[in-house]
Amino acid sequence: MAAIPTFTGDAHPYGGGDPYADYRTGDFPFTHLADLADRQLGAAVVAANDEFFAERENLLLPHRAEFDPERFGHKGKIMDGWETRRRRGVSADHPWPAADDHDWALVRLGAPGVIRGIVVDTAHFRGNYPQAVSVEGTSVPGTPSQRDLLGDDVKWTTLVPRTPVGGHAANGFAVSVEQRFTHLRVNQHPDGGIARLRVYGEVVPDPAWLALLGTFDVVALENGGRAEDASNRFYSPPSNTVRPGRSRQMDDGWETRRRRDRGNDWIRYRLVAQSVIRAVEIDTAYLKGNSAGWASVSVRDGDDGDWTEILPRTRLQPDTNHRFPLPAPAVATHARVDIYPDGGISRLRLHGTLTQRGAGHLEARHRELNG
């Protein structure tokens, strides 16, 4: 695994021009995974002890933080992030915050899962970022309230210990706790501002809920499916194709660069578990002059199984949701979409049910990760 770059200390005051010109960041080895704190999956910042200068909800906005040097409000500078007021000590003799003083925010993950990495982004917080941050996780079933999450009976597990961070920087942390989490508590010590929070990991669904559904999309991100690899990621990532809902604009799908050879592009997926697939949907929403010309779908059962075509090479229409009932059910753990020759698709749906073996595997993993 690549080393995680670390940043500490203030950034330079904003001097004009591109505010991201001196932004500090690096390549983190986990950012290819799903963002479990994605608002589109249902994530939310459900509470914070203080949000005097900037609202907690900004933490999960999908776009990178913006900076307007002339934007002020009646409380002061308006920042695109979560920012608390300055903490003070108890008296003139002790004007400094105590060592354990901190602000916190509670985050509900959009999809429960195993967390592999966290990015605490302090973009544009140059001299008003926290001195350190820490992150804890817990697993609470259902839809707990703020009061429930703050109860004495809730067990919190440290994912990121108290660690110094830098201003105007992407502060990344690898996480090695092999548990399933539903909520996070993000702490900033003693106060300050955080622009964005990203939580990368693997979705671990509730098998009891999937059993109640019966037939569902066995490759959907929210159900535990994922895009494992792709031939090309030039314009947008293949993981977009298993996100919830229909695409809302062109970059909310998967689009490749223009090929100048005789090959074709593809995505390989891992299903939630072994499943029986009965129908396929391929959506090209918002891809009009750049949708794939043709597509085929193949599946295999097991990491070393042979690929079997379940949808032959078929003409696709731009900006259209295509539905294909299969002539016979297909048992699979993996799927592959080939597009010809290039272009993109916005969504893939594989409708089916878990096999007995697949359901058993999912239940065993759920028990193991919940302790």
C-alpha angles and dihedrals in degrees: 000000000000119000115263111240113231130206131194136171135033124316118228116277113266108275101182134270123061106007090205094055092097097031112135119225143134145194110285117199095223104051093097087071125087119281101239089193093060112138089217088062090052102267120154142172097239099184146355132187092227136010100161099146104025134013124258092229090072089073093078102039108134099227125069117271117276128216129208110180093199099048112109133156135193090280095048137261112012110227130191097234142044112302129174130198122266113276120230135198128250100263147000088269090053106030095154126090116261118257093256097043112123145147123236143196128196116222126194110209115231090224122019114235153122111304117222101172144001130205118202103193118201096181111168092003093113104156100004102060122115119274089229140355136210132187130205131186137205139177116227121165124230123009106317120193126230088263091052093051093049093049121121091241094064114100115215121199121205111242098166117022119218102294133172114248137192132242122250090013144113102245108199128193128187113220123208102179109124098211138107114250132191102179139028134205111210114199128193117197117245101336142300137103141312120190103198141000123208123184114193123195150101123298115239108189128203105261092204090059093048090049090055091050092053099185115040142140102290095194098046116123093228089056095049103270122128145182107251102184143347140194094237139012100176101132104015139355124267089230088075089073093070098043120118122275130003121312113273099201140000098276091051090081136047120284128172131203118265112278120226096187137066096265134098139225128246148177126214119208138193114216122223088259137319106322144173109238118206105166140023131208123193114185125194096182113167091003100112111148093016106045119126113272096218136001139195131190126214131179139195135193111230132359092283100035123124119260115249122192113234097170116036121218103298133184114251128207123219119257092005138124108227121201123199122183108205118237089224132015115260124213112215149150095193136036135194130200118201118195124197123253102331141298120095155273126222103210142008121200124186110189117202148100136269118261118232089258092048093050091049092051092050093048092049092050092047091053092046095050093046092054 
